[in-house]
Amino acid sequence: MNTSVSATDASTVLPLEENNIYQGDSLALIAQLKSETVHLILSDIPYGIGSDDWDVLHENTNSAYLGSSPAQRTAGAVFRKRGKPINGWSEADRAIPKQYQEWCAKWAPEWYRVLKPGANVFVFAGRRLGHRCVCAFEDAGFSLKDSLAWIRSQAPHRAQRLSVVYSRRGDHSAAEEWKGWRVGNLRPNYEPILWFTKPYKIGTTIADNALRHGVGAYNEDAYLRYVNEPENVIKCGLGSREGGLHPTQKSVRLMQALIELTTREGQLVLDPFSGSGSTLVAAKTLGRKYLGFEAVPEYVEVCRERLAPDLLSY
């Protein structure tokens, strides 16, 4: 087994080796895995809301997507690009949720195939289109076990004041009338984590499945190292000097909590959309085998650096 970390083009590797990060299309890569070999899939998948080029998953060519306003250009590391149209939603725009579900449906069956019976999946799919991800997964055969609430310690708030918009137009009467109103969303401190399971074989129990396949139950004692109560709410933020590697980066501690909740040492954790590699780092630090796929070369390099034996850090 190759325990080093490498970034390898998908077309040159068959079969895939554990404890590696591979560059390429996740659907093409996962097709190379044997059936019923993965103990957990934990992935922060693209949300389909246009946060960057890789997050545009629809087919229409709305020119407002990935554009920006003066306020967005000075907003810092978040919300620099527009993930929504301006001046109303067209018929093509309203098809975006359905197209996101169709995108999820392309790879959900492969996730189902490679997982062991009774194995778990944790998916970060966002608040806006997560329900479409649920539909695609249920159609692929998964059961939705729960929706965990991840509470972040910090979250950006960029809701523009409506009074400022009117003031810039010179409409001071409207600015006064709409004082206190904003355009946008509330501070997004909460994100759902969709928890799916692959049904275990008919005629068996979860207890039987745990003995045969090593999955199906959850480790409450291990989970309580990360939370105060065995509940479906996790409060966790990025650690010191952990951020800045990816626009949607998740904390290693959060991923560790989910990995310890559902797997044992030596089991295989897969992340088909690895991003900056937080899932892979968490798996490695906990003594799990890991396997990651990532399409963007720059992020593959970030994963490689974070997983290097002499540089392993959060």
Short mmCIF file of C-alpha atoms in Angstrom, two decimals:
data_model
loop_
_atom_site.label_atom_id
_atom_site.label_comp_id
_atom_site.label_asym_id
_atom_site.label_seq_id
_atom_site.Cartn_x
_atom_site.Cartn_y
_atom_site.Cartn_z
CA MET A 1 0.00 0.00 0.00
CA ASN A 2 1.28 3.47 -0.87
CA THR A 3 1.13 5.63 2.24
CA SER A 4 2.67 8.69 0.60
CA VAL A 5 0.57 11.56 -0.66
CA SER A 6 0.46 12.18 -4.36
CA ALA A 7 -1.57 14.01 -6.97
CA THR A 8 -2.10 11.77 -9.95
CA ASP A 9 -3.97 12.18 -13.22
CA ALA A 10 -7.01 9.90 -13.27
CA SER A 11 -6.25 8.48 -16.72
CA THR A 12 -2.94 6.99 -15.55
CA VAL A 13 -4.12 5.11 -12.47
CA LEU A 14 -5.95 1.80 -12.23
CA PRO A 15 -6.72 0.73 -9.63
CA LEU A 16 -6.69 3.61 -7.17
CA GLU A 17 -4.55 3.28 -4.07
CA GLU A 18 -5.60 4.27 -0.57
CA ASN A 19 -4.04 7.20 1.28
CA ASN A 20 -3.82 9.33 -1.85
CA ILE A 21 -5.35 12.44 -3.37
CA TYR A 22 -6.14 12.14 -7.09
CA GLN A 23 -6.75 14.94 -9.55
CA GLY A 24 -9.61 14.51 -11.98
CA ASP A 25 -13.35 14.16 -12.43
CA SER A 26 -14.86 12.45 -9.39
CA LEU A 27 -17.30 10.35 -11.43
CA ALA A 28 -14.52 8.94 -13.61
CA LEU A 29 -12.35 8.28 -10.57
CA ILE A 30 -14.94 6.62 -8.39
CA ALA A 31 -15.81 4.25 -11.24
CA GLN A 32 -12.39 2.68 -10.65
CA LEU A 33 -13.21 1.67 -7.08
CA LYS A 34 -14.44 -1.79 -6.22
CA SER A 35 -17.98 -2.18 -4.94
CA GLU A 36 -18.65 -2.24 -1.20
CA THR A 37 -15.15 -1.19 -0.13
CA VAL A 38 -15.72 2.23 1.49
CA HIS A 39 -16.77 2.66 5.14
CA LEU A 40 -17.67 6.37 5.04
CA ILE A 41 -18.08 9.12 2.46
CA LEU A 42 -17.68 12.57 3.97
CA SER A 43 -17.74 15.44 1.49
CA ASP A 44 -18.39 19.15 1.23
CA ILE A 45 -19.85 19.03 -2.28
CA PRO A 46 -20.39 22.10 -4.51
CA TYR A 47 -23.58 23.86 -3.45
CA GLY A 48 -24.52 24.96 -6.97
CA ILE A 49 -25.02 28.58 -5.92
CA GLY A 50 -22.31 30.14 -8.07
CA SER A 51 -19.68 30.94 -5.44
CA ASP A 52 -16.97 30.31 -8.06
CA ASP A 53 -16.51 28.75 -11.51
CA TRP A 54 -16.50 25.20 -10.11
CA ASP A 55 -19.80 25.92 -8.32
CA VAL A 56 -21.79 26.76 -11.47
CA LEU A 57 -23.57 23.49 -12.23
CA HIS A 58 -26.46 24.63 -14.40
CA GLU A 59 -26.63 24.88 -18.18
CA ASN A 60 -27.96 28.39 -18.78
CA THR A 61 -25.63 31.28 -19.59
CA ASN A 62 -27.02 33.98 -17.31
CA SER A 63 -24.54 36.85 -17.61
CA ALA A 64 -25.13 37.96 -14.02
CA TYR A 65 -23.58 34.77 -12.65
CA LEU A 66 -20.09 35.36 -11.26
CA GLY A 67 -20.47 39.09 -11.82
CA SER A 68 -20.04 41.54 -8.97
CA SER A 69 -21.15 44.89 -7.63
CA PRO A 70 -18.84 47.58 -6.20
CA ALA A 71 -19.79 46.42 -2.70
CA GLN A 72 -18.93 42.82 -3.53
CA ARG A 73 -15.54 43.74 -4.93
CA THR A 74 -14.58 45.26 -1.58
CA ALA A 75 -16.16 42.56 0.57
CA GLY A 76 -12.93 40.71 1.29
CA ALA A 77 -12.62 36.96 0.92
CA VAL A 78 -16.35 36.21 0.70
CA PHE A 79 -19.14 37.17 -1.67
CA ARG A 80 -16.81 38.67 -4.27
CA LYS A 81 -18.84 37.06 -7.02
CA ARG A 82 -22.55 37.04 -7.63
CA GLY A 83 -24.26 33.66 -7.40
CA LYS A 84 -27.64 34.94 -8.47
CA PRO A 85 -29.13 36.93 -11.34
CA ILE A 86 -30.15 40.56 -11.12
CA ASN A 87 -33.40 42.13 -12.33
CA GLY A 88 -35.48 39.01 -11.73
CA TRP A 89 -35.29 35.30 -12.39
CA SER A 90 -35.70 33.99 -15.92
CA GLU A 91 -37.22 30.64 -16.86
CA ALA A 92 -33.69 29.26 -17.24
CA ASP A 93 -32.74 30.58 -13.81
CA ARG A 94 -35.69 28.85 -12.20
CA ALA A 95 -34.49 25.54 -13.67
CA ILE A 96 -31.25 25.72 -11.65
CA PRO A 97 -32.57 23.66 -8.68
CA LYS A 98 -33.72 20.85 -10.95
CA GLN A 99 -30.40 20.88 -12.79
CA TYR A 100 -28.57 20.67 -9.47
CA GLN A 101 -30.59 17.56 -8.60
CA GLU A 102 -29.73 16.09 -12.00
CA TRP A 103 -26.06 16.79 -11.34
CA CYS A 104 -26.22 15.00 -7.97
CA ALA A 105 -28.05 12.10 -9.62
CA LYS A 106 -25.09 11.53 -11.96
CA TRP A 107 -22.75 10.39 -9.17
CA ALA A 108 -25.02 9.37 -6.26
CA PRO A 109 -25.46 5.81 -7.63
CA GLU A 110 -21.67 5.36 -7.71
CA TRP A 111 -21.43 6.49 -4.11
CA TYR A 112 -24.05 3.90 -3.27
CA ARG A 113 -22.17 1.18 -5.14
CA VAL A 114 -18.79 1.67 -3.44
CA LEU A 115 -20.14 1.86 0.12
CA LYS A 116 -20.42 -1.16 2.34
CA PRO A 117 -23.94 -2.16 3.40
CA GLY A 118 -24.99 -0.05 6.36
CA ALA A 119 -22.29 2.54 5.71
CA ASN A 120 -22.82 6.25 6.22
CA VAL A 121 -22.56 9.39 4.12
CA PHE A 122 -22.22 12.94 5.41
CA VAL A 123 -22.84 15.63 2.80
CA PHE A 124 -22.54 19.39 3.10
CA ALA A 125 -24.95 20.54 0.39
CA GLY A 126 -26.05 23.97 1.59
CA ARG A 127 -29.39 25.34 2.72
CA ARG A 128 -30.70 26.48 -0.64
CA LEU A 129 -30.49 23.31 -2.74
CA GLY A 130 -29.84 20.61 -0.16
CA HIS A 131 -33.37 19.24 -0.60
CA ARG A 132 -32.53 18.49 -4.23
CA CYS A 133 -29.50 16.53 -3.09
CA VAL A 134 -31.77 14.53 -0.76
CA CYS A 135 -34.09 13.63 -3.66
CA ALA A 136 -31.17 12.47 -5.81
CA PHE A 137 -29.77 10.33 -2.99
CA GLU A 138 -33.12 8.75 -2.17
CA ASP A 139 -33.60 7.93 -5.86
CA ALA A 140 -30.17 6.25 -5.80
CA GLY A 141 -31.26 3.99 -2.92
CA PHE A 142 -30.00 5.85 0.17
CA SER A 143 -32.04 6.51 3.29
CA LEU A 144 -31.93 9.97 4.85
CA LYS A 145 -31.03 9.27 8.48
CA ASP A 146 -30.89 12.83 9.80
CA SER A 147 -29.93 16.42 9.08
CA LEU A 148 -27.33 17.65 11.55
CA ALA A 149 -27.09 21.32 12.40
CA TRP A 150 -23.57 22.70 12.15
CA ILE A 151 -23.34 25.99 14.04
CA ARG A 152 -20.34 28.07 13.04
CA SER A 153 -18.64 30.34 15.54
CA GLN A 154 -18.25 33.01 12.86
CA ALA A 155 -20.08 33.72 9.63
CA PRO A 156 -20.01 36.66 7.20
CA HIS A 157 -22.97 39.01 7.02
CA ARG A 158 -23.17 41.02 3.81
CA ALA A 159 -26.87 41.98 3.65
CA GLN A 160 -26.98 45.42 2.07
CA ARG A 161 -29.07 48.13 3.72
CA LEU A 162 -31.99 49.10 1.51
CA SER A 163 -31.83 52.68 2.78
CA VAL A 164 -28.30 52.98 1.38
CA VAL A 165 -29.51 51.86 -2.06
CA TYR A 166 -32.17 54.58 -2.08
CA SER A 167 -29.79 57.21 -0.74
CA ARG A 168 -27.39 56.54 -3.59
CA ARG A 169 -30.30 57.09 -5.97
CA GLY A 170 -31.05 60.39 -4.28
CA ASP A 171 -34.40 59.14 -2.99
CA HIS A 172 -34.04 60.24 0.65
CA SER A 173 -37.74 59.84 1.37
CA ALA A 174 -37.60 56.14 0.45
CA ALA A 175 -34.35 55.77 2.37
CA GLU A 176 -36.04 56.99 5.54
CA GLU A 177 -39.15 54.88 4.94
CA TRP A 178 -37.13 51.67 4.52
CA LYS A 179 -34.62 52.31 7.31
CA GLY A 180 -33.66 49.03 9.01
CA TRP A 181 -34.52 46.85 6.01
CA ARG A 182 -31.85 44.87 4.17
CA VAL A 183 -31.37 43.01 0.89
CA GLY A 184 -29.95 39.51 1.25
CA ASN A 185 -29.98 36.88 3.99
CA LEU A 186 -29.61 36.65 7.74
CA ARG A 187 -26.15 35.79 9.04
CA PRO A 188 -25.59 32.16 7.94
CA ASN A 189 -24.39 30.66 11.22
CA TYR A 190 -26.20 27.38 10.54
CA GLU A 191 -25.49 24.85 7.82
CA PRO A 192 -27.13 21.45 7.40
CA ILE A 193 -25.08 18.27 7.24
CA LEU A 194 -27.13 15.61 5.45
CA TRP A 195 -26.67 12.17 6.99
CA PHE A 196 -27.50 9.27 4.68
CA THR A 197 -27.12 5.53 5.14
CA LYS A 198 -26.87 2.71 2.66
CA PRO A 199 -29.52 0.15 3.72
CA TYR A 200 -28.11 -3.07 5.13
CA LYS A 201 -29.09 -6.43 3.69
CA ILE A 202 -32.63 -7.75 4.12
CA GLY A 203 -32.89 -10.39 6.81
CA THR A 204 -30.17 -8.92 9.02
CA THR A 205 -30.04 -6.35 11.82
CA ILE A 206 -27.77 -3.38 12.42
CA ALA A 207 -26.02 -5.46 15.09
CA ASP A 208 -25.42 -8.24 12.52
CA ASN A 209 -24.24 -5.69 9.97
CA ALA A 210 -21.74 -4.12 12.40
CA LEU A 211 -20.11 -7.52 12.95
CA ARG A 212 -20.01 -8.37 9.25
CA HIS A 213 -19.16 -5.02 7.64
CA GLY A 214 -17.90 -2.91 10.54
CA VAL A 215 -20.45 -0.12 10.05
CA GLY A 216 -24.05 0.77 10.82
CA ALA A 217 -23.89 1.85 14.45
CA TYR A 218 -22.46 5.10 15.83
CA ASN A 219 -19.84 5.71 18.51
CA GLU A 220 -21.45 7.96 21.12
CA ASP A 221 -18.46 7.92 23.47
CA ALA A 222 -16.13 9.15 20.72
CA TYR A 223 -18.63 11.80 19.59
CA LEU A 224 -18.82 13.23 23.12
CA ARG A 225 -15.18 14.27 22.80
CA TYR A 226 -16.41 16.95 20.40
CA VAL A 227 -19.84 17.90 21.77
CA ASN A 228 -21.38 18.30 25.22
CA GLU A 229 -24.44 16.17 24.54
CA PRO A 230 -25.19 13.31 22.09
CA GLU A 231 -27.36 15.59 19.97
CA ASN A 232 -27.59 16.46 16.28
CA VAL A 233 -26.17 19.95 16.76
CA ILE A 234 -22.43 20.57 16.37
CA LYS A 235 -20.87 23.89 17.31
CA CYS A 236 -17.45 24.22 15.74
CA GLY A 237 -15.39 26.79 13.87
CA LEU A 238 -12.05 26.89 12.11
CA GLY A 239 -9.04 26.49 14.35
CA SER A 240 -6.27 29.02 14.80
CA ARG A 241 -4.45 29.66 11.49
CA GLU A 242 -6.61 27.01 9.81
CA GLY A 243 -8.50 29.15 7.30
CA GLY A 244 -7.70 30.80 3.99
CA LEU A 245 -7.11 27.66 1.94
CA HIS A 246 -10.48 27.41 0.20
CA PRO A 247 -13.54 29.68 -0.08
CA THR A 248 -15.80 27.02 1.51
CA GLN A 249 -13.26 25.44 3.85
CA LYS A 250 -14.53 23.31 6.74
CA SER A 251 -12.69 22.73 10.00
CA VAL A 252 -10.68 19.58 10.59
CA ARG A 253 -12.21 19.20 14.05
CA LEU A 254 -15.71 19.15 12.56
CA MET A 255 -14.68 16.42 10.13
CA GLN A 256 -13.01 14.48 12.93
CA ALA A 257 -16.25 14.48 14.92
CA LEU A 258 -18.17 12.96 12.00
CA ILE A 259 -15.44 10.42 11.23
CA GLU A 260 -15.20 9.24 14.84
CA LEU A 261 -18.99 9.10 15.10
CA THR A 262 -19.30 6.49 12.36
CA THR A 263 -15.98 4.70 11.71
CA ARG A 264 -13.23 2.74 13.43
CA GLU A 265 -9.46 2.96 13.04
CA GLY A 266 -8.18 1.43 9.83
CA GLN A 267 -11.44 1.93 7.93
CA LEU A 268 -11.59 3.82 4.62
CA VAL A 269 -12.93 7.38 4.36
CA LEU A 270 -13.62 8.77 0.89
CA ASP A 271 -14.04 12.41 -0.12
CA PRO A 272 -14.94 12.75 -3.84
CA PHE A 273 -14.85 16.59 -3.67
CA SER A 274 -11.82 17.14 -1.49
CA GLY A 275 -11.31 20.90 -1.82
CA SER A 276 -8.49 21.84 0.55
CA GLY A 277 -8.43 18.35 2.09
CA SER A 278 -9.92 18.85 5.57
CA THR A 279 -11.67 15.45 5.43
CA LEU A 280 -8.44 13.73 4.40
CA VAL A 281 -6.39 15.43 7.10
CA ALA A 282 -8.99 14.49 9.72
CA ALA A 283 -9.03 10.87 8.58
CA LYS A 284 -5.25 10.60 8.62
CA THR A 285 -4.90 12.11 12.10
CA LEU A 286 -7.46 9.60 13.40
CA GLY A 287 -5.73 6.55 11.96
CA ARG A 288 -8.22 5.99 9.15
CA LYS A 289 -7.36 5.21 5.55
CA TYR A 290 -8.32 8.00 3.19
CA LEU A 291 -8.92 8.63 -0.48
CA GLY A 292 -9.65 11.97 -2.10
CA PHE A 293 -10.65 13.28 -5.53
CA GLU A 294 -10.39 16.91 -6.57
CA ALA A 295 -10.78 18.49 -10.02
CA VAL A 296 -8.94 21.79 -9.43
CA PRO A 297 -5.13 21.36 -9.64
CA GLU A 298 -4.41 24.19 -7.20
CA TYR A 299 -6.49 22.54 -4.48
CA VAL A 300 -4.90 19.17 -5.11
CA GLU A 301 -1.58 20.80 -4.32
CA VAL A 302 -3.05 22.26 -1.11
CA CYS A 303 -4.22 18.78 -0.12
CA ARG A 304 -0.80 17.33 -0.85
CA GLU A 305 0.95 19.92 1.27
CA ARG A 306 -1.45 19.50 4.21
CA LEU A 307 -1.06 15.71 4.14
CA ALA A 308 2.73 15.61 3.80
CA PRO A 309 4.15 13.63 6.78
CA ASP A 310 6.45 16.45 7.89
CA LEU A 311 3.82 19.17 7.41
CA LEU A 312 0.62 17.50 8.64
CA SER A 313 -1.43 20.23 10.24
CA TYR A 314 -4.93 21.69 10.25
#
